Amino acid sequence: MYKLDRLGRSLTHLLDLVADLQRRGVGLISLTDAINTSSAQGRLVLNLFASLAEFERELIRERTLAGLAAARARGRVGGRKPGLSDEAQRTARAAELLYKARELSVDDMARSLRICKATFYKYLHHRGVALHVQPLSSPVAPA
């Protein structure tokens, strides 16, 4: 492997993987960490490095969470702004006009606007357009 911390998500996962490989008679050699699990010394170094890698991941996680909490405390909110962009609003208006005209199928309307059907319906919902419910055709009575 190239680097130890790329092999497992956690210390437990890494050690389970190494144990499984050892049961299969496979040794592990890290190219950048100078670890060779075919010896007792290599296994000791593996465990130490794995513990340090997990510790580092946890520190990064804690710092990230603390940074997000501090940003929220300052009133910063992450993520995309709610609503539609100007271009999407124009497309939503066009979708509404096409839908109310009732001249094309929904597939054709969406295709003409170069959006998928799900986006077409999302735009109608955003504009508050009531959807038409087409009644099922009545069965033909036997002659």
PDB file of C-alpha atoms in Angstrom:
ATOM      1  CA  MET A   1       0.000   0.000   0.000  1.00  0.00           C
ATOM      2  CA  TYR A   2       1.078   3.579  -0.488  1.00  0.00           C
ATOM      3  CA  LYS A   3       0.145   5.071   2.892  1.00  0.00           C
ATOM      4  CA  LEU A   4      -1.296   3.571   6.055  1.00  0.00           C
ATOM      5  CA  ASP A   5      -4.045   6.127   6.689  1.00  0.00           C
ATOM      6  CA  ARG A   6      -5.514   5.423   3.225  1.00  0.00           C
ATOM      7  CA  LEU A   7      -6.176   1.769   4.044  1.00  0.00           C
ATOM      8  CA  GLY A   8      -8.811   2.027   6.779  1.00  0.00           C
ATOM      9  CA  ARG A   9     -11.494   4.422   8.000  1.00  0.00           C
ATOM     10  CA  SER A  10     -10.717   3.801  11.663  1.00  0.00           C
ATOM     11  CA  LEU A  11      -8.207   1.991  13.831  1.00  0.00           C
ATOM     12  CA  THR A  12     -10.642  -0.883  14.357  1.00  0.00           C
ATOM     13  CA  HIS A  13     -11.294  -1.202  10.628  1.00  0.00           C
ATOM     14  CA  LEU A  14      -7.586  -1.088   9.816  1.00  0.00           C
ATOM     15  CA  LEU A  15      -6.635  -3.679  12.437  1.00  0.00           C
ATOM     16  CA  ASP A  16      -9.462  -5.993  11.342  1.00  0.00           C
ATOM     17  CA  LEU A  17      -8.283  -5.701   7.748  1.00  0.00           C
ATOM     18  CA  VAL A  18      -4.659  -6.427   8.691  1.00  0.00           C
ATOM     19  CA  ALA A  19      -5.748  -9.426  10.816  1.00  0.00           C
ATOM     20  CA  ASP A  20      -7.819 -10.751   7.903  1.00  0.00           C
ATOM     21  CA  LEU A  21      -4.871 -10.376   5.541  1.00  0.00           C
ATOM     22  CA  GLN A  22      -2.570 -12.152   8.019  1.00  0.00           C
ATOM     23  CA  ARG A  23      -5.028 -15.063   8.310  1.00  0.00           C
ATOM     24  CA  ARG A  24      -4.793 -15.389   4.543  1.00  0.00           C
ATOM     25  CA  GLY A  25      -1.009 -15.347   4.726  1.00  0.00           C
ATOM     26  CA  VAL A  26      -0.674 -11.870   3.256  1.00  0.00           C
ATOM     27  CA  GLY A  27       1.828  -9.422   4.687  1.00  0.00           C
ATOM     28  CA  LEU A  28       1.417  -5.691   4.417  1.00  0.00           C
ATOM     29  CA  ILE A  29       4.150  -3.301   3.303  1.00  0.00           C
ATOM     30  CA  SER A  30       3.644   0.457   3.365  1.00  0.00           C
ATOM     31  CA  LEU A  31       5.750   2.336   0.844  1.00  0.00           C
ATOM     32  CA  THR A  32       5.772   5.668   2.674  1.00  0.00           C
ATOM     33  CA  ASP A  33       5.455   4.610   6.335  1.00  0.00           C
ATOM     34  CA  ALA A  34       8.242   1.962   6.378  1.00  0.00           C
ATOM     35  CA  ILE A  35       5.955  -0.735   7.770  1.00  0.00           C
ATOM     36  CA  ASN A  36       6.222  -4.451   7.052  1.00  0.00           C
ATOM     37  CA  THR A  37       3.707  -6.583   8.975  1.00  0.00           C
ATOM     38  CA  SER A  38       5.595  -9.819   8.423  1.00  0.00           C
ATOM     39  CA  SER A  39       7.644  -9.092  11.589  1.00  0.00           C
ATOM     40  CA  ALA A  40       6.626  -8.369  15.190  1.00  0.00           C
ATOM     41  CA  GLN A  41       8.362  -5.006  15.007  1.00  0.00           C
ATOM     42  CA  GLY A  42       6.430  -4.110  11.844  1.00  0.00           C
ATOM     43  CA  ARG A  43       3.123  -5.029  13.491  1.00  0.00           C
ATOM     44  CA  LEU A  44       4.005  -2.843  16.509  1.00  0.00           C
ATOM     45  CA  VAL A  45       4.824   0.109  14.249  1.00  0.00           C
ATOM     46  CA  LEU A  46       1.588  -0.533  12.317  1.00  0.00           C
ATOM     47  CA  ASN A  47      -0.464  -0.317  15.519  1.00  0.00           C
ATOM     48  CA  LEU A  48       1.309   2.866  16.612  1.00  0.00           C
ATOM     49  CA  PHE A  49       0.898   4.558  13.241  1.00  0.00           C
ATOM     50  CA  ALA A  50      -2.725   3.448  12.986  1.00  0.00           C
ATOM     51  CA  SER A  51      -3.459   4.924  16.422  1.00  0.00           C
ATOM     52  CA  LEU A  52      -1.781   8.193  15.459  1.00  0.00           C
ATOM     53  CA  ALA A  53      -3.675   8.345  12.155  1.00  0.00           C
ATOM     54  CA  GLU A  54      -6.995   7.834  13.937  1.00  0.00           C
ATOM     55  CA  PHE A  55      -6.038  10.472  16.514  1.00  0.00           C
ATOM     56  CA  GLU A  56      -5.264  12.919  13.700  1.00  0.00           C
ATOM     57  CA  ARG A  57      -8.615  12.219  11.981  1.00  0.00           C
ATOM     58  CA  GLU A  58     -10.447  12.841  15.256  1.00  0.00           C
ATOM     59  CA  LEU A  59      -8.582  16.132  15.791  1.00  0.00           C
ATOM     60  CA  ILE A  60      -9.526  17.290  12.297  1.00  0.00           C
ATOM     61  CA  ARG A  61     -13.146  16.300  12.913  1.00  0.00           C
ATOM     62  CA  GLU A  62     -13.270  18.149  16.251  1.00  0.00           C
ATOM     63  CA  ARG A  63     -11.709  21.278  14.731  1.00  0.00           C
ATOM     64  CA  THR A  64     -14.135  21.199  11.828  1.00  0.00           C
ATOM     65  CA  LEU A  65     -17.147  20.863  14.135  1.00  0.00           C
ATOM     66  CA  ALA A  66     -15.825  23.653  16.385  1.00  0.00           C
ATOM     67  CA  GLY A  67     -15.311  25.905  13.360  1.00  0.00           C
ATOM     68  CA  LEU A  68     -18.844  25.241  12.102  1.00  0.00           C
ATOM     69  CA  ALA A  69     -20.290  25.949  15.566  1.00  0.00           C
ATOM     70  CA  ALA A  70     -18.312  29.203  15.812  1.00  0.00           C
ATOM     71  CA  ALA A  71     -19.518  30.267  12.367  1.00  0.00           C
ATOM     72  CA  ARG A  72     -23.137  29.510  13.328  1.00  0.00           C
ATOM     73  CA  ALA A  73     -22.679  31.528  16.541  1.00  0.00           C
ATOM     74  CA  ARG A  74     -21.551  34.482  14.383  1.00  0.00           C
ATOM     75  CA  GLY A  75     -24.724  34.085  12.320  1.00  0.00           C
ATOM     76  CA  ARG A  76     -23.174  32.409   9.294  1.00  0.00           C
ATOM     77  CA  VAL A  77     -25.249  29.729   7.657  1.00  0.00           C
ATOM     78  CA  GLY A  78     -23.807  27.222   5.219  1.00  0.00           C
ATOM     79  CA  GLY A  79     -25.364  25.750   2.149  1.00  0.00           C
ATOM     80  CA  ARG A  80     -27.150  27.116  -0.856  1.00  0.00           C
ATOM     81  CA  LYS A  81     -29.432  30.129  -0.561  1.00  0.00           C
ATOM     82  CA  PRO A  82     -33.121  29.121  -0.531  1.00  0.00           C
ATOM     83  CA  GLY A  83     -35.226  29.694  -3.603  1.00  0.00           C
ATOM     84  CA  LEU A  84     -34.438  29.711  -7.293  1.00  0.00           C
ATOM     85  CA  SER A  85     -31.765  31.581  -9.207  1.00  0.00           C
ATOM     86  CA  ASP A  86     -32.868  34.306 -11.627  1.00  0.00           C
ATOM     87  CA  GLU A  87     -32.468  31.946 -14.574  1.00  0.00           C
ATOM     88  CA  ALA A  88     -34.415  29.181 -12.812  1.00  0.00           C
ATOM     89  CA  GLN A  89     -37.182  31.672 -11.972  1.00  0.00           C
ATOM     90  CA  ARG A  90     -37.475  32.589 -15.655  1.00  0.00           C
ATOM     91  CA  THR A  91     -37.635  28.900 -16.574  1.00  0.00           C
ATOM     92  CA  ALA A  92     -40.237  28.291 -13.840  1.00  0.00           C
ATOM     93  CA  ARG A  93     -42.390  31.101 -15.256  1.00  0.00           C
ATOM     94  CA  ALA A  94     -42.090  29.578 -18.744  1.00  0.00           C
ATOM     95  CA  ALA A  95     -43.003  26.160 -17.308  1.00  0.00           C
ATOM     96  CA  GLU A  96     -46.102  27.668 -15.709  1.00  0.00           C
ATOM     97  CA  LEU A  97     -47.199  29.300 -18.968  1.00  0.00           C
ATOM     98  CA  LEU A  98     -46.673  26.104 -20.959  1.00  0.00           C
ATOM     99  CA  TYR A  99     -48.507  24.035 -18.349  1.00  0.00           C
ATOM    100  CA  LYS A 100     -51.493  26.367 -18.229  1.00  0.00           C
ATOM    101  CA  ALA A 101     -51.713  26.425 -22.042  1.00  0.00           C
ATOM    102  CA  ARG A 102     -52.346  22.637 -22.004  1.00  0.00           C
ATOM    103  CA  GLU A 103     -51.030  22.213 -25.540  1.00  0.00           C
ATOM    104  CA  LEU A 104     -48.144  19.800 -24.926  1.00  0.00           C
ATOM    105  CA  SER A 105     -47.492  16.767 -22.792  1.00  0.00           C
ATOM    106  CA  VAL A 106     -45.411  17.277 -19.657  1.00  0.00           C
ATOM    107  CA  ASP A 107     -42.593  15.332 -21.329  1.00  0.00           C
ATOM    108  CA  ASP A 108     -42.654  17.698 -24.308  1.00  0.00           C
ATOM    109  CA  MET A 109     -42.871  20.797 -22.119  1.00  0.00           C
ATOM    110  CA  ALA A 110     -39.908  19.704 -20.010  1.00  0.00           C
ATOM    111  CA  ARG A 111     -37.932  18.764 -23.110  1.00  0.00           C
ATOM    112  CA  SER A 112     -38.620  22.151 -24.718  1.00  0.00           C
ATOM    113  CA  LEU A 113     -37.292  23.880 -21.586  1.00  0.00           C
ATOM    114  CA  ARG A 114     -34.309  21.493 -21.460  1.00  0.00           C
ATOM    115  CA  ILE A 115     -35.127  20.310 -17.944  1.00  0.00           C
ATOM    116  CA  CYS A 116     -36.207  16.948 -16.567  1.00  0.00           C
ATOM    117  CA  LYS A 117     -39.795  16.199 -15.528  1.00  0.00           C
ATOM    118  CA  ALA A 118     -38.900  16.299 -11.830  1.00  0.00           C
ATOM    119  CA  THR A 119     -37.487  19.812 -12.212  1.00  0.00           C
ATOM    120  CA  PHE A 120     -40.530  20.819 -14.262  1.00  0.00           C
ATOM    121  CA  TYR A 121     -42.848  19.747 -11.429  1.00  0.00           C
ATOM    122  CA  LYS A 122     -40.571  21.383  -8.845  1.00  0.00           C
ATOM    123  CA  TYR A 123     -40.833  24.660 -10.738  1.00  0.00           C
ATOM    124  CA  LEU A 124     -44.636  24.376 -10.916  1.00  0.00           C
ATOM    125  CA  HIS A 125     -44.747  23.730  -7.173  1.00  0.00           C
ATOM    126  CA  HIS A 126     -42.467  26.717  -6.547  1.00  0.00           C
ATOM    127  CA  ARG A 127     -44.836  28.915  -8.579  1.00  0.00           C
ATOM    128  CA  GLY A 128     -47.877  27.551  -6.684  1.00  0.00           C
ATOM    129  CA  VAL A 129     -49.474  26.029  -9.774  1.00  0.00           C
ATOM    130  CA  ALA A 130     -52.274  23.550  -9.078  1.00  0.00           C
ATOM    131  CA  LEU A 131     -51.748  20.347 -11.033  1.00  0.00           C
ATOM    132  CA  HIS A 132     -54.483  19.057 -13.317  1.00  0.00           C
ATOM    133  CA  VAL A 133     -55.775  15.645 -12.362  1.00  0.00           C
ATOM    134  CA  GLN A 134     -57.012  13.748 -15.368  1.00  0.00           C
ATOM    135  CA  PRO A 135     -59.884  11.367 -14.579  1.00  0.00           C
ATOM    136  CA  LEU A 136     -59.478   7.749 -15.535  1.00  0.00           C
ATOM    137  CA  SER A 137     -61.383   6.910 -18.682  1.00  0.00           C
ATOM    138  CA  SER A 138     -64.581   5.055 -17.886  1.00  0.00           C
ATOM    139  CA  PRO A 139     -64.690   1.419 -18.931  1.00  0.00           C
ATOM    140  CA  VAL A 140     -66.620   0.609 -22.085  1.00  0.00           C
ATOM    141  CA  ALA A 141     -69.786  -1.366 -21.382  1.00  0.00           C
ATOM    142  CA  PRO A 142     -69.972  -4.731 -23.172  1.00  0.00           C
ATOM    143  CA  ALA A 143     -72.310  -4.719 -26.189  1.00  0.00           C
TER     144      ALA A 143
END
